[in-house]
Tab-separated table of C-alpha atoms and ligand atoms in Angstrom:
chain	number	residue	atom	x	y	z
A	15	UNK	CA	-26.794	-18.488	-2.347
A	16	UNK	CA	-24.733	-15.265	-1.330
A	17	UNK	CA	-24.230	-13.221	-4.149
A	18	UNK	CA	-20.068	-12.678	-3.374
A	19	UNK	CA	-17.922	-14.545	-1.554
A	20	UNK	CA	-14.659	-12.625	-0.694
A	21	UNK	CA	-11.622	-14.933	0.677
A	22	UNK	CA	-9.464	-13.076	2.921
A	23	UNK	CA	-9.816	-10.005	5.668
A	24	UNK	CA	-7.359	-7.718	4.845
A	25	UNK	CA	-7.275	-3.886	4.014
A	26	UNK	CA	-8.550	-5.293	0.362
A	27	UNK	CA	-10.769	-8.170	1.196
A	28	UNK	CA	-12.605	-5.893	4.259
A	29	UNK	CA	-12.655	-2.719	1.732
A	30	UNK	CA	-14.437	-4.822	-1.250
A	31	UNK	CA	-17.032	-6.126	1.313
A	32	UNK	CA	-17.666	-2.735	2.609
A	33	UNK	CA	-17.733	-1.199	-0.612
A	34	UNK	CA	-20.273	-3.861	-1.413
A	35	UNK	CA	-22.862	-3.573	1.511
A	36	UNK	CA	-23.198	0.177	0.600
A	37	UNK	CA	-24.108	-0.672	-2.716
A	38	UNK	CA	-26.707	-3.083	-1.377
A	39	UNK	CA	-24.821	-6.285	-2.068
A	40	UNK	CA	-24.923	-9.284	0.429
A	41	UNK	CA	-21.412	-10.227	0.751
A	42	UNK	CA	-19.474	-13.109	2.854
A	43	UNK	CA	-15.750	-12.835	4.185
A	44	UNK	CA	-13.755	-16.119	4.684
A	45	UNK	CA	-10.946	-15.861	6.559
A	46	UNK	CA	-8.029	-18.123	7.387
A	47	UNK	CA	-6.506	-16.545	10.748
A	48	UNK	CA	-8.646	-16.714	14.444
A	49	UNK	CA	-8.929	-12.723	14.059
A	50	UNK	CA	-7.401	-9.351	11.626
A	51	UNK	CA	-3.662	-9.598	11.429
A	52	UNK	CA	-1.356	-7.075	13.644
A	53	UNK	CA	1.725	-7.335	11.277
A	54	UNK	CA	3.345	-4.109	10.868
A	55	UNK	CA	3.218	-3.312	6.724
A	56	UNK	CA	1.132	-0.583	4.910
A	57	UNK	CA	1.602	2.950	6.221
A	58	UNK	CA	1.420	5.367	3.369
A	59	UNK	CA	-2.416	6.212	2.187
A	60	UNK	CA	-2.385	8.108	-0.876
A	61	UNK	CA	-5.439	10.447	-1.802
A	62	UNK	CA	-7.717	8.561	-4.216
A	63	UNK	CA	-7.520	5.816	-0.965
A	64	UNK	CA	-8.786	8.083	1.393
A	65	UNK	CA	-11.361	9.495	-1.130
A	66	UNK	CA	-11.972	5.712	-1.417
A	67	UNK	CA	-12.242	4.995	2.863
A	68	UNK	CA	-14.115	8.148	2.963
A	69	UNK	CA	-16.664	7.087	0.339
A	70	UNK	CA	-17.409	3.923	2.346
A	71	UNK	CA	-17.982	5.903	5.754
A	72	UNK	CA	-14.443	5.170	7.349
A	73	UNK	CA	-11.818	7.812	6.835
A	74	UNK	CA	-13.914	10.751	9.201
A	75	UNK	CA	-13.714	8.292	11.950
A	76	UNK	CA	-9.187	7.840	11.668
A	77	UNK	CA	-8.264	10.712	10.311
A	78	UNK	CA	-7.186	12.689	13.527
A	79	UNK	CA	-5.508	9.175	14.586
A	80	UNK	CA	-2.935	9.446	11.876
A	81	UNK	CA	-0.273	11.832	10.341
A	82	UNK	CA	-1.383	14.230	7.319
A	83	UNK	CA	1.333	14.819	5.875
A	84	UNK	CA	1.579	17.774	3.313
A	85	UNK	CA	5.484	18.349	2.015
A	86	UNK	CA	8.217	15.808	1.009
A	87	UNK	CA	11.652	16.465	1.363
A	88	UNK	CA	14.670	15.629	-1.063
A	89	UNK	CA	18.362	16.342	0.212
A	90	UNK	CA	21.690	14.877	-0.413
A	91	UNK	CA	23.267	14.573	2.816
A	92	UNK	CA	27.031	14.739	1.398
A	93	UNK	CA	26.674	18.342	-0.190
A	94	UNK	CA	27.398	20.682	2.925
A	95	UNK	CA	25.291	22.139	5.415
A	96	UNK	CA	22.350	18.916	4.872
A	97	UNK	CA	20.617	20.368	8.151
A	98	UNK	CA	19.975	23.628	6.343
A	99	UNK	CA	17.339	24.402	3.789
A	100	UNK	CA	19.282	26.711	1.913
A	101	UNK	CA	21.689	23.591	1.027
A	102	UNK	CA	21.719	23.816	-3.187
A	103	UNK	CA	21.005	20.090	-3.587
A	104	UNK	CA	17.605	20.466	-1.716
A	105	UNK	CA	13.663	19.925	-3.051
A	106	UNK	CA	10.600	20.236	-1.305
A	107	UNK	CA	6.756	19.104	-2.906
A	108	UNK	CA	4.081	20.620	-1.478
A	109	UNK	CA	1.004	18.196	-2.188
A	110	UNK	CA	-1.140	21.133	-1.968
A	111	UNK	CA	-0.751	21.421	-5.595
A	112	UNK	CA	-3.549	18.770	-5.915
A	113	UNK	CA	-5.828	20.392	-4.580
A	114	UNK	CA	-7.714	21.051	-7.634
A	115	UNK	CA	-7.326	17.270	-8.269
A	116	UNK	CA	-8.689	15.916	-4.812
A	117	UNK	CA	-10.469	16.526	-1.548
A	118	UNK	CA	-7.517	14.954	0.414
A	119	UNK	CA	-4.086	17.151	-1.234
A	120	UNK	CA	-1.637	14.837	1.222
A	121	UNK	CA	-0.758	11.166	1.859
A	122	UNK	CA	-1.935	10.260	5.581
A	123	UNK	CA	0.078	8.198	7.402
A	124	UNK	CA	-0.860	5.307	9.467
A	125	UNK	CA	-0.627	1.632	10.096
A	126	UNK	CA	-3.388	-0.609	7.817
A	127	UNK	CA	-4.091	-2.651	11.191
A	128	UNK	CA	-5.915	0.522	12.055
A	129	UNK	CA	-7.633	0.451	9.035
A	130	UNK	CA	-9.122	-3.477	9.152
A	131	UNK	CA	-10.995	-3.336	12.548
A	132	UNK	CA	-12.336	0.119	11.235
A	133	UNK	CA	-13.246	-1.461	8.454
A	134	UNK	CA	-14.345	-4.676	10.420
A	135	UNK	CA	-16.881	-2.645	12.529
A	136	UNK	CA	-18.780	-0.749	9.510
A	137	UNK	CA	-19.929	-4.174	8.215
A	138	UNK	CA	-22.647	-5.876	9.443
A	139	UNK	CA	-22.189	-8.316	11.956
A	140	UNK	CA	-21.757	-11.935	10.713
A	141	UNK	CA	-20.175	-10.511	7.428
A	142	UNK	CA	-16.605	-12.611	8.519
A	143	UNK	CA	-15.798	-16.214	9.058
A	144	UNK	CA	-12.402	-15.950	11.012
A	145	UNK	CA	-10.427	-19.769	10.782
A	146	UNK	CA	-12.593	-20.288	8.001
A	147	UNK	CA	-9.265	-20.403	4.838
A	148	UNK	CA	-10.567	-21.666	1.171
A	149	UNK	CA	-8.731	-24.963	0.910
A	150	UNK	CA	-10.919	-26.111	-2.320
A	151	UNK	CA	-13.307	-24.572	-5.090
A	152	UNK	CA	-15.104	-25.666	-7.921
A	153	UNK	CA	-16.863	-23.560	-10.337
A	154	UNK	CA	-20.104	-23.761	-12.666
A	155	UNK	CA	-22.549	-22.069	-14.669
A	156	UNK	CA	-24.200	-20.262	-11.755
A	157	UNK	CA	-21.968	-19.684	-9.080
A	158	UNK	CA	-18.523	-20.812	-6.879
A	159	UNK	CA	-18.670	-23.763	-4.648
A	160	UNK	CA	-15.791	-23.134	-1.528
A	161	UNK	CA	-15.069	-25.355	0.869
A	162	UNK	CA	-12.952	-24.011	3.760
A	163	UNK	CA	-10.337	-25.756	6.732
A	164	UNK	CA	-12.859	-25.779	8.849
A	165	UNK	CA	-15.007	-28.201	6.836
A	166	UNK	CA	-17.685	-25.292	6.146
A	167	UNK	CA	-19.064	-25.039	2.678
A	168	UNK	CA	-20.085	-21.966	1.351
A	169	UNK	CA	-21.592	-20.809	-2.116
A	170	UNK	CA	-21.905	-17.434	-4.362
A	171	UNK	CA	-22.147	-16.452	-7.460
A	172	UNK	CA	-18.962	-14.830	-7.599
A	173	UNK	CA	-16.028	-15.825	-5.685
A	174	UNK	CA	-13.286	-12.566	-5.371
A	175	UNK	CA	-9.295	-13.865	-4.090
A	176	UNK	CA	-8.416	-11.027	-1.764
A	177	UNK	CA	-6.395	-13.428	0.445
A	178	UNK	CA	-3.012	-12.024	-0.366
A	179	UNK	CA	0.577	-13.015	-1.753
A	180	UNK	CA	0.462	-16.459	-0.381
A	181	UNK	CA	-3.250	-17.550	-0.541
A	182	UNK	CA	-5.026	-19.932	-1.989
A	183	UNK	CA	-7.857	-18.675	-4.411
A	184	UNK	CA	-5.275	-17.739	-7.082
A	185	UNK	CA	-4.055	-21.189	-7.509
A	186	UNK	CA	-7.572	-23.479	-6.929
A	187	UNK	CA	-8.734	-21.022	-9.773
A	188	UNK	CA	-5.832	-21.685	-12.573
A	189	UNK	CA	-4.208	-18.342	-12.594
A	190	UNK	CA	-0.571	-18.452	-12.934
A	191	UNK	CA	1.648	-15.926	-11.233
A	192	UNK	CA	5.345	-14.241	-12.337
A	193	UNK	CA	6.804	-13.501	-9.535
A	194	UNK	CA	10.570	-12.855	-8.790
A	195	UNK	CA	12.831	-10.961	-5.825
A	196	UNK	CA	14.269	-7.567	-5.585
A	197	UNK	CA	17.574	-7.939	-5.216
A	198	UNK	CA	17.806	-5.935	-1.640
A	199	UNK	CA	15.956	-6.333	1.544
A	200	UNK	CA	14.810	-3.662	3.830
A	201	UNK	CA	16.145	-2.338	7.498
A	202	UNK	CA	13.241	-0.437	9.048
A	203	UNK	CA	14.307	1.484	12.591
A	204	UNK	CA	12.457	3.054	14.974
A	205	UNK	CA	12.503	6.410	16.940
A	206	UNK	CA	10.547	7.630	18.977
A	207	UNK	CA	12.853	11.235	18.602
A	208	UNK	CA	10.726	13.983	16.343
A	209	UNK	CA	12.741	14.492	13.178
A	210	UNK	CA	11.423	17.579	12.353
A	211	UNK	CA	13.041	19.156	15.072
A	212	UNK	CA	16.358	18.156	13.768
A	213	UNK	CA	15.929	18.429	10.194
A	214	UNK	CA	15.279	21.518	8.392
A	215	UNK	CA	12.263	21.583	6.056
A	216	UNK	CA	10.932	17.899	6.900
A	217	UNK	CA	7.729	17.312	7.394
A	218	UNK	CA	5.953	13.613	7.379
A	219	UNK	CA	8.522	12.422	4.083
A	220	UNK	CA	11.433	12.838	3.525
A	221	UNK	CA	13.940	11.430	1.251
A	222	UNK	CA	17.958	11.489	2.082
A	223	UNK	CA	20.784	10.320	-0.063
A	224	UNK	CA	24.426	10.044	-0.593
A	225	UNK	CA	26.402	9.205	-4.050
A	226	UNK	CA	25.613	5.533	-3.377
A	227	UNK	CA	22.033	5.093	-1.536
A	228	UNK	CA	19.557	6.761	0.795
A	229	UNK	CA	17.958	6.821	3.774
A	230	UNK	CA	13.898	7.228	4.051
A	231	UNK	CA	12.477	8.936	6.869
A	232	UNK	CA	8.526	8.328	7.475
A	233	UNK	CA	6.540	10.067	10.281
A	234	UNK	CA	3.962	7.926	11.910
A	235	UNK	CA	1.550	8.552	14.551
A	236	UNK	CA	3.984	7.456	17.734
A	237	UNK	CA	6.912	6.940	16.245
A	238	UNK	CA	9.466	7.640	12.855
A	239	UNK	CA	10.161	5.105	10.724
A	240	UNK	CA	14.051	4.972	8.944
A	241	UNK	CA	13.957	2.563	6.032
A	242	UNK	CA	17.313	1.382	4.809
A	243	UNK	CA	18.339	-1.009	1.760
A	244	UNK	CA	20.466	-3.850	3.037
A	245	UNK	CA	22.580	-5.666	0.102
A	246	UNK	CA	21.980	-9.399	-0.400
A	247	UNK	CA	24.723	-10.357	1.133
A	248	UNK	CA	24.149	-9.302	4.471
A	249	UNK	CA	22.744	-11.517	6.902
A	250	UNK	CA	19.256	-10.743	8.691
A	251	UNK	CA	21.217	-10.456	12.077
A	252	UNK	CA	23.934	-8.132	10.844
A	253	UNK	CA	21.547	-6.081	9.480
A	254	UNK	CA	19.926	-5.660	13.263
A	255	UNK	CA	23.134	-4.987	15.177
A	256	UNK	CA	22.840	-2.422	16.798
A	257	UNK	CA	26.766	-0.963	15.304
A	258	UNK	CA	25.307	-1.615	11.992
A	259	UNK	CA	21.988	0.024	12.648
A	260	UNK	CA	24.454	3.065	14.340
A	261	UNK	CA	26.651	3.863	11.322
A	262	UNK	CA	23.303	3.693	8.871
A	263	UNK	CA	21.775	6.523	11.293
A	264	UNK	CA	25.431	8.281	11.132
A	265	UNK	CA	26.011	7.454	7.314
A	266	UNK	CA	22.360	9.978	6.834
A	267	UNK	CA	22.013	12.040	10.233
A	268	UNK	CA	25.105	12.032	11.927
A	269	UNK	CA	24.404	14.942	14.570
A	270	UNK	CA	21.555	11.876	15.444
A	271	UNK	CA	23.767	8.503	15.853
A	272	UNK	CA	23.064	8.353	19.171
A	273	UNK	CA	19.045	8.702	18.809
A	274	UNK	CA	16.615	6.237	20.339
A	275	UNK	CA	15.744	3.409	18.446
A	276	UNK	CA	12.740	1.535	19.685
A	277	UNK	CA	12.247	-0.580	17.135
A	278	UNK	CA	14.116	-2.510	14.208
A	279	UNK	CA	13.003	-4.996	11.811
A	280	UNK	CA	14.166	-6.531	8.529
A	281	UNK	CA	11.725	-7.692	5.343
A	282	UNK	CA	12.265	-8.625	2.131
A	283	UNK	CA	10.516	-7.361	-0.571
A	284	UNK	CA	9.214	-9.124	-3.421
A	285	UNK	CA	6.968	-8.777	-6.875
A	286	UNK	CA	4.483	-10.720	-8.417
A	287	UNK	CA	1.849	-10.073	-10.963
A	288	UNK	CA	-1.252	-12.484	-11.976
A	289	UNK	CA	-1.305	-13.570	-15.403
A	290	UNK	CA	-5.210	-12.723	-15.086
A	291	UNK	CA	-7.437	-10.804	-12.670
A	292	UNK	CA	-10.554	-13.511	-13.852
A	293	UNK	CA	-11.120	-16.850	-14.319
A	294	UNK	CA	-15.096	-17.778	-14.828
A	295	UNK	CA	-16.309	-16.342	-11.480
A	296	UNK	CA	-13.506	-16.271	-9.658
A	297	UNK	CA	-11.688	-12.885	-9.418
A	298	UNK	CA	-8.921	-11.480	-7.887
A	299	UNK	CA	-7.588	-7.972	-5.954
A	300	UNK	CA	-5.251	-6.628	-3.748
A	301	UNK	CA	-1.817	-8.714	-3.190
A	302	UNK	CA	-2.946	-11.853	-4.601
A	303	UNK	CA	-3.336	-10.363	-7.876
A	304	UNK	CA	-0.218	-7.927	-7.536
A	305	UNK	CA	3.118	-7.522	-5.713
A	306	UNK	CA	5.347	-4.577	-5.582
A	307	UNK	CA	8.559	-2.871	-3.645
A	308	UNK	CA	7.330	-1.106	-0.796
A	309	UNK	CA	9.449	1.910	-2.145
A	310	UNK	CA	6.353	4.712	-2.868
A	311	UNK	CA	4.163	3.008	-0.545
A	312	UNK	CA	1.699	1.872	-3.674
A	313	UNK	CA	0.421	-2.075	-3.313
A	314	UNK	CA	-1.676	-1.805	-0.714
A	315	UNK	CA	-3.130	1.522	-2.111
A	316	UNK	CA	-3.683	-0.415	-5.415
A	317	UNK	CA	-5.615	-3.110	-3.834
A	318	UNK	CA	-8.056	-0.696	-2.280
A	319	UNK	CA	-8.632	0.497	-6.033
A	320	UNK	CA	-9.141	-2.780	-7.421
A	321	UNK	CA	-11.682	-3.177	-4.495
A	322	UNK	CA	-13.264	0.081	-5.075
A	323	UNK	CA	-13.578	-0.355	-8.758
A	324	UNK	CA	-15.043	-3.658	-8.693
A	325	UNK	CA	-17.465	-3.223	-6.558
A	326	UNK	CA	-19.253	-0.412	-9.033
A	327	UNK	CA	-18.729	-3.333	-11.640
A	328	UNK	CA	-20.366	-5.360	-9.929
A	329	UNK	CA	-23.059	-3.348	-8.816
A	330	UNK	CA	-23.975	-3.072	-12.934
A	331	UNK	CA	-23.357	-6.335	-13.591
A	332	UNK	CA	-25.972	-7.615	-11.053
A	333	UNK	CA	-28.075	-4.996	-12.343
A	334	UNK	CA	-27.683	-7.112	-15.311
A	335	UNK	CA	-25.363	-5.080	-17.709
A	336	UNK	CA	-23.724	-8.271	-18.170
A	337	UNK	CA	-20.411	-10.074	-17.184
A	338	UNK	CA	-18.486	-8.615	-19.819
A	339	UNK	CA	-18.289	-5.461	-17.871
A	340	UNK	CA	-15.897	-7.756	-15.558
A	341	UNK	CA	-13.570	-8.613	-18.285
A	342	UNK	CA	-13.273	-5.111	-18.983
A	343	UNK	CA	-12.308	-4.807	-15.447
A	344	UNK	CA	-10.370	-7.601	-15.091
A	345	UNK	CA	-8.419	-6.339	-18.463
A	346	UNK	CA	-8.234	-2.279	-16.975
A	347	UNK	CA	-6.700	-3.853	-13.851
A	348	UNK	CA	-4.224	-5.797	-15.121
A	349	UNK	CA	-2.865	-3.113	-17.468
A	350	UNK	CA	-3.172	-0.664	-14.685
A	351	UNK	CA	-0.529	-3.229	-13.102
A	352	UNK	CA	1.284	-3.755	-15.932
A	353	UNK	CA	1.546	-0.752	-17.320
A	354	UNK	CA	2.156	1.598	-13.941
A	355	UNK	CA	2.433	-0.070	-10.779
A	356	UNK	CA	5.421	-2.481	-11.116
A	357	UNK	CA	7.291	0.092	-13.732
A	358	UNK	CA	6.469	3.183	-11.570
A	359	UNK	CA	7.940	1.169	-8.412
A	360	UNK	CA	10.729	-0.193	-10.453
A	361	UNK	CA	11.301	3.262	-11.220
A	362	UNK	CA	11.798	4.481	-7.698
A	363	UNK	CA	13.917	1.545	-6.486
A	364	UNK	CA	16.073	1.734	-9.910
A	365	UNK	CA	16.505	6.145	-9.259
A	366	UNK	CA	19.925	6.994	-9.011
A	367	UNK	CA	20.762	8.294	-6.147
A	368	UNK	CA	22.928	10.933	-6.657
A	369	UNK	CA	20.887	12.540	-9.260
A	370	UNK	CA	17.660	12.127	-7.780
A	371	UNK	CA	17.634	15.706	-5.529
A	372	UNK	CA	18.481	17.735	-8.904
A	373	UNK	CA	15.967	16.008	-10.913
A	374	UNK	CA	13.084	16.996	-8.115
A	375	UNK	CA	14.674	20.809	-7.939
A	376	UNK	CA	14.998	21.292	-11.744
A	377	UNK	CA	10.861	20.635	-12.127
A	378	UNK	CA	9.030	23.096	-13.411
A	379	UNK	CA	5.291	23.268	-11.484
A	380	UNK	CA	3.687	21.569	-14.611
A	381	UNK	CA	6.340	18.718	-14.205
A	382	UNK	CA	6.246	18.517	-10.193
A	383	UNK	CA	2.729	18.361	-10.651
A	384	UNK	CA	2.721	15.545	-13.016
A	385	UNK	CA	4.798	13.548	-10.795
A	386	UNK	CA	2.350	14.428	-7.587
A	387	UNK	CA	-0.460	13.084	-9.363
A	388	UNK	CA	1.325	10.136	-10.297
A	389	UNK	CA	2.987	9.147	-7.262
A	390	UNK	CA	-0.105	9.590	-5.529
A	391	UNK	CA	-1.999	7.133	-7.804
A	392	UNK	CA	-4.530	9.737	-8.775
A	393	UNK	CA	-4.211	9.078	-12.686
A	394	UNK	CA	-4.491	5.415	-12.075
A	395	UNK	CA	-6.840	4.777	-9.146
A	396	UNK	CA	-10.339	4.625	-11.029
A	397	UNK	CA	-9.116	2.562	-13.926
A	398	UNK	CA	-11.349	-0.436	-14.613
A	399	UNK	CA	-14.566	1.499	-13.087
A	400	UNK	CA	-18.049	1.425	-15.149
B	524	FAD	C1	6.762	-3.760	5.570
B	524	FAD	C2	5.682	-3.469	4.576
B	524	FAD	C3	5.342	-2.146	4.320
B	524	FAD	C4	4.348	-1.847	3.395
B	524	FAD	N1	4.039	-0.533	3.158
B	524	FAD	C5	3.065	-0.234	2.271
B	524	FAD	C6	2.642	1.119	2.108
B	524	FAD	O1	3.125	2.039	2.753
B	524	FAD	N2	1.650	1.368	1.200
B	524	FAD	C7	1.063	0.366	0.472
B	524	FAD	O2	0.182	0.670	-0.352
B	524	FAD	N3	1.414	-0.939	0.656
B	524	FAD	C8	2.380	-1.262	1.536
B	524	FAD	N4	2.694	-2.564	1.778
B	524	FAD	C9	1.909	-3.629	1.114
B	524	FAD	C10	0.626	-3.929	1.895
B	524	FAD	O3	0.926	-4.331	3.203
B	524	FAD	C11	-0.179	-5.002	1.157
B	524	FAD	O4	-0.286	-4.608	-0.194
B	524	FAD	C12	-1.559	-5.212	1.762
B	524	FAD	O5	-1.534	-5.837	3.021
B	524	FAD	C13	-2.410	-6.074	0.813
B	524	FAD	O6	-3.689	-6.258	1.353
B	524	FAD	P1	-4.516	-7.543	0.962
B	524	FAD	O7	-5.806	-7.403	1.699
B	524	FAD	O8	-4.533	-7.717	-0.513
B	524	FAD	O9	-3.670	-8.793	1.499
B	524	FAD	P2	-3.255	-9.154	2.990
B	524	FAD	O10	-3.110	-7.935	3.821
B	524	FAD	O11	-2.111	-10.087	2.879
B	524	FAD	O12	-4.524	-9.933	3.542
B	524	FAD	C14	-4.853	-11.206	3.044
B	524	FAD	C15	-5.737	-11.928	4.060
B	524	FAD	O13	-6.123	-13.185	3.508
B	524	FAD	C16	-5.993	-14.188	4.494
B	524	FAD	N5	-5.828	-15.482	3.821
B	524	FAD	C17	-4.699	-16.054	3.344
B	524	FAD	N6	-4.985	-17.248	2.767
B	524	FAD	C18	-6.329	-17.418	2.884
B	524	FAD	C19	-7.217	-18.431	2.479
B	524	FAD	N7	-6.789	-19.547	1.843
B	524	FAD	N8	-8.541	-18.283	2.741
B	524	FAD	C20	-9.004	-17.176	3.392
B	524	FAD	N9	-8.191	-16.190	3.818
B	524	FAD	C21	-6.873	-16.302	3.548
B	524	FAD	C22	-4.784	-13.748	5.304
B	524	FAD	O14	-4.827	-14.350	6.599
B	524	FAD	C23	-5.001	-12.243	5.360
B	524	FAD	O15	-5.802	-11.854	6.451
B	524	FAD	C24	3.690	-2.897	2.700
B	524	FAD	C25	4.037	-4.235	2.949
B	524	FAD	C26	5.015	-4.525	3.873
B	524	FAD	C27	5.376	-5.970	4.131
C-alpha cells in the first residue's frame, strides 16, 4: 500500500508530491489528462511560493526564465499628465520593504505550465499515472481504495483531492461545495510592445483606473498581459473585437491604441469554497478545495500553501503524532480560506476605483507595509503547519 495517493497533476497536486518525496514519503499521482495541461492561467508567484518552490529544489532552476518584479504602480489615467510620475494621483510599492520578512522581496512572474514539468522532472520517475482520473473511492479503517477510468486500482492510506475546480475526489468523498459567479468576466490582451518604455514609473505591475474601472497591466516573460473587466452583458465575441479591444487600450493608454496585440482571450471567473478540507482520509488542496477572482493573483499561490503545509503534517502524523494533527490542518486551512482569501479577493474586485490611487498614496510605511505582507500572502501562507 502507498502511503498517499494524490489525484490530479497540477501546480498543487505536483507540489504536494514533491514536497512529499523530500520528506521521505512514497507518494502516487493520478492523473486524468494524456500529459500536464498548457492552459494559460496562474502567472503571479508571490514570495512565501517561491520560498515554498525553492524549499523543494525548483525555484534556482526558473528563476532567470521569469520576470522579478520589484515595484507596483497605481495611477488614475483621467487626472492629467497619466504618462508622468509627478501626476498627484500616483503610488508606487516597492516590495523591497519585505525584505526583512523574506528571502524573495518581489512577486515573479511566469506562467504555472512552466512550473508543472519543473515540478514533473524533480520527482522520481513513475511518481504519475497520466489518463489515469479517480472515477470511484471507498474508504476504511486503514486506507483509500481508488479506482481510476482506466480500470486501474490503486490504494493508500491517505487519499489528497488536488484535481481542481471540476474534479472528482471532492464529491466521491461527501464534501459539499458553495460556489457562486462574479458578476464580470475577464478580457486578457496581449502585447508584445514593452510598457515600461511608455509608461512612467511601471515596472512588472501596474494598476490603471478611471472614475468607473481599470485597466491591469502584467509583465511576463515574452509578452504584457492587459486584463480588462467585461460587464455581463457583453457577449464573449464582442468582448474580442478587435474595435472593442481598441477603445479599452485607448480608454487606459491612449498614446498606445494602435499597439500590437498578439493575443486576446476571455474567462470567467468564479468562487467556490469546500465546506471541509477532510473527510476520513480523504483530503483536499489547491482549487478543489478553494476558488477565487483572479484579481491579486492568490488561488493558485494558496494551493501551493495548502500543499506545503500538509506535507509537514503529514510527515508528523506518519511519525505517529496522530491524525488529529490533520484536523487541525484541515480546520487552519479552511479558516485561512474563509477568513482571508475569498474576503481579501473580494476586497480587490469590490475597491472603488476612483479612490483606490489616494488610498495607496496616503499610506504611511507601517500601513504600505501591512498591505505588502498581506497581498503577498506572507501572514497567511504557513497557517495549518505543525
Ligand atoms: C486566467 C487565469 C489566471 C490565473 N492567475 C492566477 C495567478 O496569477 N495567481 C494564482 O495564484 N492563481 C491564478 N489562477 C488560478 C490558478 O490557475 C489555479 O488556482 C491553479 O491552477 C490551481 O492548481 P490545482 O493544481 O489546484 O488545480 P488544476 O491546475 O486545475 O489541476 C488539477 C489537475 O487535476 C486533474 N484532474 C481533474 N479531474 C481529475 C480526476 N478525476 N482524477 C485525476 N485527475 C484529475 C486535471 O486534469 C488537472 O491536471 C488563475 C486562473 C486562471 C483561469
Amino acid at each position: 500500500m502507498t502511503d498517499i495517493l494524490i489525484a490530479g497533476a497540477g501546480p498543487v497536486g505536483l507540489t504536494l508530491a514533491l514536497a512529499l518525496h523530500r520528506r521521505g514519503i512514497e507518494a502516487r499521482v493520478l492523473e486524468k489528462r494524456e500529459g500536464l495541461s498548457t492552459a494559460s492561467r496562474a502567472s503571479t508567484f508571490h514570495p512565501p511560493t517561491l520560498e515554498a518552490l525553492d524549499e523543494v529544489g525548483v525555484f534556482a532552476g526558473l528563476r532567470r526564465s521569469g520576470v522579478q518584479v520589484d515595484r507596483i504602480l497605481w495611477r488614475r489615467v483621467d487626472s492629467g499628465d497619466f504618462a508622468s510620475s509627478a501626476a498627484p494621483q500616483a503610488a508606487t510599492l516597492d516590495l523591497g520593504i519585505l525584505r526583512d520578512e523574506t528571502r524573495f522581496p518581489f512577486r515573479w512572474h511566469r506562467e504555472q505550465h512552466y512550473l508543472t514539468p519543473a515540478l514533473l522532472g524533480a520527482l522520481p520517475p513513475e511518481t504519475v499515472r497520466f489518463s489515469a482520473g479517480v472515477a470511484a473511492l471507498h474508504q476504511d479503517d486503514a486506507g483509500v481504495t481508488v479506482t481510476c477510468d482506466d480500470g486501474s486500482m490503486h490504494r493508500a492510506r491517505w487519499l489528497i483531492g488536488c484535481d481542481g475546480s471540476s474534479g472528482a475526489v471532492r464529491g466521491l468523498a461527501g464534501i459539499a461545495a458553495e460556489t457562486s459567479d462574479y458578476a464580470h468576466r475577464v478580457l486578457r490582451l496581449l502585447t508584445p510592445l514593452d510598457l515600461r518604455a511608455h509608461v512612467e514609473g511601471l515596472d512588472g505591475l501596474g494598476y490603471l483606473y478611471d472614475a468607473g474601472g481599470s485597466c491591469s497591466l502584467l509583465r511576463m516573460p515574452e509578452v504584457w498581459r492587459l486584463i480588462f473587466r467585461i460587464a455581463p452583458e457583453t457577449p464573449d465575441d464582442a468582448a474580442l473585437a478587435e474595435d472593442h479591444a481598441r477603445a479599452r487600450i485607448r480608454r487606459f493608454l491612449p498614446h498606445l491604441a494602435d499597439m500590437p496585440i498578439s493575443g486576446r482571450d476571455v474567462y470567467g471567473v468564479r468562487k467556490a469554497m469546500a465546506a471541509a478540507y477532510r473527510a476520513g482520509r480523504v483530503l483536499l488542496a489547491g482549487d478543489a478545495a478553494h476558488l477565487t477572482n483572479t484579481r491579486g493573483g492568490m488561488n493558485m499561490n494558496a494551493g501551493v500553501h495548502d500543499a506545503m503545509t500538509l506535507a509537514a503534517t503529514l510527515r508528523r502524523v506518519l511519525d505517529g503524532g496522530g491524525d488529529a494533527l490533520l484536523d487541525g490542518w484541515a480546520r487552519a486551512r479552511l479558516d485561512t480560506v474563509r477568513g482571508a482569501l475569498l474576503p481579501r479577493t473580494d476586497a480587490r474586485v469590490a475597491a472603488d476605483p476612483g479612490g483606490e490611487v489616494a488610498r495607496m498614496a496616503a499610506m504611511t510605511p507601517d500601513q504600505a507595509r501591512a498591505w505588502a505582507r498581506e497581498a503577498s500572502m506572507l501572514d497567511i501562507a504557513k497557517a495549518g503547519a505543525p
